[in-house]
Short mmCIF file of N, CA and C in Angstrom, two decimals:
data_model
loop_
_atom_site.label_atom_id
_atom_site.label_comp_id
_atom_site.label_asym_id
_atom_site.label_seq_id
_atom_site.Cartn_x
_atom_site.Cartn_y
_atom_site.Cartn_z
N UNK E 1 5.91 77.30 17.34
CA UNK E 1 5.62 75.84 16.74
C UNK E 1 4.64 75.83 15.92
N UNK E 2 4.60 75.20 14.92
CA UNK E 2 3.84 74.95 13.90
C UNK E 2 2.79 73.61 14.06
N UNK E 3 1.70 73.91 13.98
CA UNK E 3 0.44 73.16 13.93
C UNK E 3 0.88 71.70 13.69
N UNK E 4 1.59 71.18 12.68
CA UNK E 4 1.88 70.04 12.32
C UNK E 4 3.15 69.23 12.98
N UNK E 5 3.81 70.14 13.63
CA UNK E 5 5.11 69.71 14.74
C UNK E 5 4.34 69.42 15.87
N UNK E 6 3.43 70.31 16.34
CA UNK E 6 2.53 69.98 17.42
C UNK E 6 1.67 68.63 17.38
N UNK E 7 1.27 68.52 16.20
CA UNK E 7 0.49 67.00 16.04
C UNK E 7 1.70 65.96 15.84
N UNK E 8 2.62 65.94 15.50
CA UNK E 8 3.67 65.12 15.52
C UNK E 8 3.80 64.45 17.06
N UNK E 9 4.12 65.79 17.82
CA UNK E 9 4.60 65.31 18.95
C UNK E 9 3.54 64.70 19.76
N UNK E 10 2.26 64.66 19.76
CA UNK E 10 1.52 64.60 20.39
C UNK E 10 1.32 63.07 20.10
N UNK E 11 1.25 62.82 18.56
CA UNK E 11 1.36 61.63 18.36
C UNK E 11 1.93 60.75 18.73
N UNK E 12 3.43 60.92 18.84
CA UNK E 12 4.44 60.38 19.23
C UNK E 12 4.30 60.01 20.45
N UNK E 13 3.88 61.01 21.41
CA UNK E 13 3.79 61.08 22.79
C UNK E 13 2.71 59.80 23.18
N UNK E 14 1.47 59.96 22.40
CA UNK E 14 0.65 58.85 22.80
C UNK E 14 1.13 57.55 22.11
N UNK E 15 1.60 57.29 21.18
CA UNK E 15 2.53 56.17 20.99
C UNK E 15 3.25 55.50 21.83
N UNK E 16 4.39 56.40 22.45
CA UNK E 16 4.94 56.13 23.68
C UNK E 16 4.39 55.77 24.86
N UNK E 17 3.30 56.44 25.11
CA UNK E 17 2.10 56.04 26.55
C UNK E 17 2.02 54.72 26.25
N UNK E 18 1.39 54.39 25.24
CA UNK E 18 0.72 53.30 24.87
C UNK E 18 1.62 51.83 24.92
N UNK E 19 2.69 51.96 24.62
CA UNK E 19 3.79 51.01 24.48
C UNK E 19 4.36 50.80 26.10
N UNK E 20 4.63 51.91 26.60
CA UNK E 20 4.58 51.88 28.25
C UNK E 20 3.60 51.20 28.87
N UNK E 21 2.28 51.46 28.53
CA UNK E 21 1.41 50.89 28.82
C UNK E 21 1.07 49.44 28.83
N UNK E 22 1.52 48.95 27.70
CA UNK E 22 1.41 47.55 27.56
C UNK E 22 2.58 46.68 28.18
N UNK E 23 3.77 47.60 28.42
CA UNK E 23 4.99 46.99 29.09
C UNK E 23 4.67 46.89 30.53
N UNK E 24 3.80 47.76 31.13
CA UNK E 24 4.05 47.83 32.41
C UNK E 24 2.66 46.72 32.78
N UNK E 25 1.57 46.37 31.70
CA UNK E 25 0.27 45.60 32.00
C UNK E 25 1.09 44.09 32.09
N UNK E 26 2.02 43.46 31.21
CA UNK E 26 2.61 42.62 31.08
C UNK E 26 3.73 42.30 31.89
N UNK E 27 4.37 43.35 32.87
CA UNK E 27 5.28 43.00 33.85
C UNK E 27 3.98 42.78 35.06
N UNK E 28 2.96 43.36 35.24
CA UNK E 28 2.00 43.14 36.20
C UNK E 28 1.47 41.59 35.92
N UNK E 29 1.01 41.13 34.78
CA UNK E 29 0.77 39.78 34.30
C UNK E 29 1.82 38.90 34.89
N UNK E 30 2.99 38.89 34.63
CA UNK E 30 4.12 38.08 35.15
C UNK E 30 4.17 38.21 36.29
N UNK E 31 4.18 39.07 37.17
CA UNK E 31 4.43 39.16 38.38
C UNK E 31 3.11 38.25 39.15
N UNK E 32 1.90 38.14 38.65
CA UNK E 32 0.72 37.45 39.03
C UNK E 32 0.81 36.02 38.33
N UNK E 33 1.77 35.67 37.69
CA UNK E 33 1.89 34.52 36.87
C UNK E 33 2.88 33.63 38.08
N UNK E 34 4.02 34.53 38.46
CA UNK E 34 5.03 34.27 39.27
C UNK E 34 4.29 33.72 40.60
N UNK E 35 3.75 34.75 40.99
CA UNK E 35 2.92 34.33 42.18
C UNK E 35 2.24 32.98 42.40
N UNK E 36 1.24 32.91 41.16
CA UNK E 36 0.47 31.59 40.93
C UNK E 36 1.29 30.39 40.80
N UNK E 37 2.62 30.48 40.12
CA UNK E 37 3.45 29.34 39.97
C UNK E 37 4.15 28.89 41.35
N UNK E 38 4.49 29.78 42.13
CA UNK E 38 5.06 29.49 43.49
C UNK E 38 4.36 29.12 44.23
N UNK E 39 2.88 29.36 44.26
CA UNK E 39 2.06 28.87 45.06
C UNK E 39 1.78 27.04 44.40
N UNK E 40 2.12 27.05 43.40
CA UNK E 40 1.73 25.59 42.46
C UNK E 40 3.08 24.83 42.87
N UNK E 41 4.32 25.56 43.15
CA UNK E 41 5.51 24.66 43.34
C UNK E 41 6.52 24.93 41.80
N UNK E 42 6.67 26.05 41.59
CA UNK E 42 7.54 26.77 40.43
C UNK E 42 9.06 25.83 40.40
N UNK E 43 9.21 25.21 39.46
CA UNK E 43 10.80 24.81 39.83
C UNK E 43 11.69 25.64 39.78
N UNK E 44 12.78 25.36 40.56
CA UNK E 44 13.81 26.62 40.65
C UNK E 44 14.48 26.91 39.79
N UNK E 45 14.91 26.35 38.51
CA UNK E 45 15.39 26.04 37.39
C UNK E 45 14.64 27.51 36.42
N UNK E 46 13.41 27.85 36.72
CA UNK E 46 12.61 28.78 35.80
C UNK E 46 12.49 30.00 36.78
N UNK E 47 12.63 30.03 37.69
CA UNK E 47 12.70 31.41 38.13
C UNK E 47 13.83 32.60 37.99
N UNK E 48 14.69 32.15 37.28
CA UNK E 48 15.72 32.96 36.53
C UNK E 48 15.01 33.71 35.58
N UNK E 49 13.74 33.20 34.99
CA UNK E 49 13.49 33.92 33.79
C UNK E 49 12.56 35.24 34.22
N UNK E 50 12.03 34.82 35.12
CA UNK E 50 11.25 36.01 35.95
C UNK E 50 12.29 36.94 36.02
N UNK E 51 13.27 36.92 36.81
CA UNK E 51 14.23 37.97 37.33
C UNK E 51 14.75 38.68 35.89
N UNK E 52 15.35 37.70 35.10
CA UNK E 52 15.59 38.42 34.05
C UNK E 52 14.58 39.20 33.25
N UNK E 53 13.63 38.72 33.09
CA UNK E 53 12.55 39.94 32.13
C UNK E 53 12.54 41.22 33.16
N UNK E 54 12.47 40.87 34.13
CA UNK E 54 12.03 42.57 35.01
C UNK E 54 13.59 42.90 35.02
N UNK E 55 14.75 42.44 35.17
CA UNK E 55 15.96 43.50 34.99
C UNK E 55 15.95 43.98 33.95
N UNK E 56 15.80 43.12 32.78
CA UNK E 56 15.52 43.96 31.45
C UNK E 56 14.84 45.11 31.00
N UNK E 57 13.79 45.24 31.58
CA UNK E 57 12.73 45.91 32.05
C UNK E 57 13.15 47.35 32.54
N UNK E 58 13.69 46.90 33.88
CA UNK E 58 14.23 48.25 34.55
C UNK E 58 15.58 48.63 34.44
N UNK E 59 16.44 47.92 33.99
CA UNK E 59 17.79 48.59 33.36
C UNK E 59 17.59 49.36 32.43
N UNK E 60 18.85 50.32 32.38
CA UNK E 60 18.82 51.32 31.32
C UNK E 60 19.22 50.57 30.00
N UNK E 61 20.10 49.42 29.78
CA UNK E 61 20.82 48.97 29.15
C UNK E 61 19.76 47.91 27.95
N UNK E 62 19.20 48.59 26.61
CA UNK E 62 18.30 47.61 26.22
C UNK E 62 18.97 47.65 24.62
N UNK E 63 18.15 46.71 23.86
CA UNK E 63 18.80 46.81 22.15
C UNK E 63 17.86 47.77 21.49
N UNK E 64 16.69 48.37 22.03
CA UNK E 64 16.22 49.67 21.45
C UNK E 64 15.93 50.61 22.58
N UNK E 65 16.31 51.70 22.34
CA UNK E 65 16.20 52.97 22.94
C UNK E 65 14.58 52.75 23.89
N UNK E 66 14.68 53.56 25.09
CA UNK E 66 13.64 53.20 26.03
C UNK E 66 12.25 53.92 25.49
N UNK E 67 12.31 54.89 24.50
CA UNK E 67 11.05 55.33 24.25
C UNK E 67 10.11 54.53 23.55
N UNK E 68 10.74 53.50 22.68
CA UNK E 68 9.90 52.35 22.21
C UNK E 68 10.44 51.40 22.93
N UNK E 69 9.28 50.66 23.64
CA UNK E 69 9.28 49.39 24.51
C UNK E 69 8.95 48.27 23.98
N UNK E 70 9.27 48.13 22.51
CA UNK E 70 8.78 46.95 21.81
C UNK E 70 9.92 45.61 22.27
N UNK E 71 10.96 46.11 22.49
CA UNK E 71 11.94 44.95 22.96
C UNK E 71 11.80 44.53 24.28
N UNK E 72 11.29 45.66 25.16
CA UNK E 72 10.86 44.68 26.95
C UNK E 72 9.46 44.13 26.62
N UNK E 73 8.33 44.74 25.76
CA UNK E 73 7.29 43.63 25.49
C UNK E 73 7.63 42.48 25.25
N UNK E 74 8.70 42.25 23.95
CA UNK E 74 9.12 40.80 23.62
C UNK E 74 9.61 40.00 24.58
N UNK E 75 10.15 40.71 25.50
CA UNK E 75 11.34 39.98 26.52
C UNK E 75 9.98 39.85 27.69
N UNK E 76 9.30 40.36 28.12
CA UNK E 76 8.16 40.07 29.11
C UNK E 76 6.98 39.15 28.19
N UNK E 77 7.14 39.15 27.11
CA UNK E 77 6.36 38.00 26.57
C UNK E 77 6.88 36.52 26.72
N UNK E 78 8.09 36.41 26.37
CA UNK E 78 8.75 35.29 26.11
C UNK E 78 9.01 35.04 27.51
N UNK E 79 9.18 35.67 28.58
CA UNK E 79 9.47 35.15 29.78
C UNK E 79 7.97 34.80 30.59
N UNK E 80 7.18 35.43 30.08
CA UNK E 80 5.34 34.78 30.46
C UNK E 80 5.10 33.50 29.90
N UNK E 81 5.41 33.19 28.53
CA UNK E 81 5.51 32.28 27.82
C UNK E 81 6.18 31.18 28.18
N UNK E 82 7.45 31.39 28.54
CA UNK E 82 8.41 30.37 29.23
C UNK E 82 7.72 29.48 30.82
N UNK E 83 7.42 30.97 31.61
CA UNK E 83 7.06 30.20 32.60
C UNK E 83 5.40 29.62 32.81
N UNK E 84 4.59 29.62 31.88
CA UNK E 84 3.76 29.31 31.52
C UNK E 84 3.76 28.00 31.18
N UNK E 85 4.54 27.65 30.24
CA UNK E 85 5.00 26.21 29.64
C UNK E 85 5.72 25.37 30.74
N UNK E 86 6.33 26.22 31.72
CA UNK E 86 6.90 25.30 33.10
C UNK E 86 5.79 24.96 33.98
N UNK E 87 4.50 25.45 33.93
CA UNK E 87 3.22 25.11 34.77
C UNK E 87 2.93 23.86 34.05
N UNK E 88 2.97 23.85 32.79
CA UNK E 88 2.19 22.61 31.81
C UNK E 88 2.87 21.39 32.36
N UNK E 89 3.92 21.67 32.70
CA UNK E 89 5.02 19.88 32.97
C UNK E 89 5.22 19.52 31.62
N UNK E 90 5.83 18.26 31.73
CA UNK E 90 6.04 17.62 30.08
C UNK E 90 4.77 17.17 29.80
N UNK E 91 5.09 16.95 28.15
CA UNK E 91 3.81 16.81 27.72
C UNK E 91 3.54 14.92 28.05
N UNK E 92 2.39 14.61 27.84
CA UNK E 92 1.77 13.23 27.99
C UNK E 92 2.54 12.25 26.93
N UNK E 93 3.35 11.20 27.40
CA UNK E 93 3.79 10.19 26.41
C UNK E 93 2.38 9.86 25.72
N UNK E 94 3.09 9.48 24.35
CA UNK E 94 1.79 8.91 23.35
C UNK E 94 2.08 7.44 23.22
N UNK E 95 1.26 6.99 22.59
CA UNK E 95 1.05 5.57 22.21
C UNK E 95 0.12 4.87 23.48
#
Protein backbone atom coordinates (compact mmCIF):
# COMPACT_ATOMS: atom_id res chain seq x y z
CA UNK A 1 0.00 0.00 0.00
CA UNK A 2 1.30 3.44 -0.81
CA UNK A 3 1.82 6.12 1.81
CA UNK A 4 -0.81 8.37 0.24
CA UNK A 5 -3.45 5.68 0.42
CA UNK A 6 -2.57 4.91 4.04
CA UNK A 7 -2.85 8.59 4.99
CA UNK A 8 -6.20 8.84 3.20
CA UNK A 9 -7.56 5.77 4.99
CA UNK A 10 -6.42 7.12 8.36
CA UNK A 11 -8.04 10.51 7.70
CA UNK A 12 -11.30 8.86 6.64
CA UNK A 13 -11.27 6.60 9.71
CA UNK A 14 -10.70 9.60 12.00
CA UNK A 15 -13.57 11.52 10.38
CA UNK A 16 -15.92 8.54 10.71
CA UNK A 17 -14.92 8.08 14.34
CA UNK A 18 -15.44 11.80 15.05
CA UNK A 19 -18.93 11.86 13.54
CA UNK A 20 -19.85 8.69 15.41
CA UNK A 21 -18.62 10.25 18.65
CA UNK A 22 -20.79 13.33 18.03
CA UNK A 23 -23.82 11.13 17.31
CA UNK A 24 -23.28 9.12 20.50
CA UNK A 25 -22.80 12.30 22.55
CA UNK A 26 -26.05 13.72 21.17
CA UNK A 27 -27.84 10.46 21.93
CA UNK A 28 -26.64 10.61 25.53
CA UNK A 29 -27.79 14.23 25.76
CA UNK A 30 -31.17 13.28 24.30
CA UNK A 31 -31.61 10.48 26.86
CA UNK A 32 -30.69 12.84 29.71
CA UNK A 33 -33.14 15.44 28.41
CA UNK A 34 -35.88 12.83 28.19
CA UNK A 35 -35.26 11.76 31.78
CA UNK A 36 -35.35 15.34 33.00
CA UNK A 37 -38.50 16.10 31.05
CA UNK A 38 -40.17 12.91 32.26
CA UNK A 39 -39.53 13.94 35.85
CA UNK A 40 -40.95 17.37 35.02
CA UNK A 41 -44.08 15.89 33.40
CA UNK A 42 -43.29 15.67 29.67
CA UNK A 43 -46.47 15.78 27.61
CA UNK A 44 -47.27 12.37 26.12
CA UNK A 45 -47.52 13.77 22.59
CA UNK A 46 -43.80 14.66 22.64
CA UNK A 47 -42.53 11.24 23.72
CA UNK A 48 -42.72 9.89 20.18
CA UNK A 49 -40.00 12.35 19.16
CA UNK A 50 -37.52 10.63 21.46
CA UNK A 51 -38.32 7.13 20.25
CA UNK A 52 -38.32 8.17 16.60
CA UNK A 53 -34.85 9.73 16.94
CA UNK A 54 -33.43 6.67 18.71
CA UNK A 55 -34.96 4.35 16.12
CA UNK A 56 -33.52 6.40 13.27
CA UNK A 57 -30.06 6.23 14.84
CA UNK A 58 -30.21 2.47 15.46
CA UNK A 59 -32.04 1.17 12.38
CA UNK A 60 -29.98 0.48 9.26
CA UNK A 61 -32.25 2.43 6.87
CA UNK A 62 -30.79 5.94 6.56
CA UNK A 63 -30.90 8.81 4.10
CA UNK A 64 -27.10 8.79 4.01
CA UNK A 65 -25.04 5.59 4.42
CA UNK A 66 -23.91 4.92 7.99
CA UNK A 67 -20.20 5.74 7.69
CA UNK A 68 -21.39 9.36 7.50
CA UNK A 69 -23.51 10.13 10.58
CA UNK A 70 -24.53 13.65 9.55
CA UNK A 71 -28.17 12.73 8.98
CA UNK A 72 -28.29 10.90 12.32
CA UNK A 73 -26.80 13.93 14.04
CA UNK A 74 -29.40 16.15 12.38
CA UNK A 75 -32.27 13.93 13.52
CA UNK A 76 -30.92 13.86 17.08
CA UNK A 77 -30.52 17.64 17.13
CA UNK A 78 -34.07 18.15 15.87
CA UNK A 79 -35.43 15.76 18.50
CA UNK A 80 -33.44 17.47 21.24
CA UNK A 81 -34.66 20.88 20.13
CA UNK A 82 -38.26 19.68 19.91
CA UNK A 83 -38.14 18.14 23.37
CA UNK A 84 -36.54 21.24 24.85
CA UNK A 85 -39.20 23.44 23.28
CA UNK A 86 -41.87 21.22 24.84
CA UNK A 87 -40.36 21.91 28.23
CA UNK A 88 -40.52 25.66 27.67
CA UNK A 89 -44.30 25.53 27.36
CA UNK A 90 -46.46 27.96 25.40
CA UNK A 91 -45.19 31.52 24.99
CA UNK A 92 -46.54 34.14 27.37
CA UNK A 93 -49.33 36.33 25.98
CA UNK A 94 -48.33 39.80 24.85
CA UNK A 95 -49.95 42.98 25.82
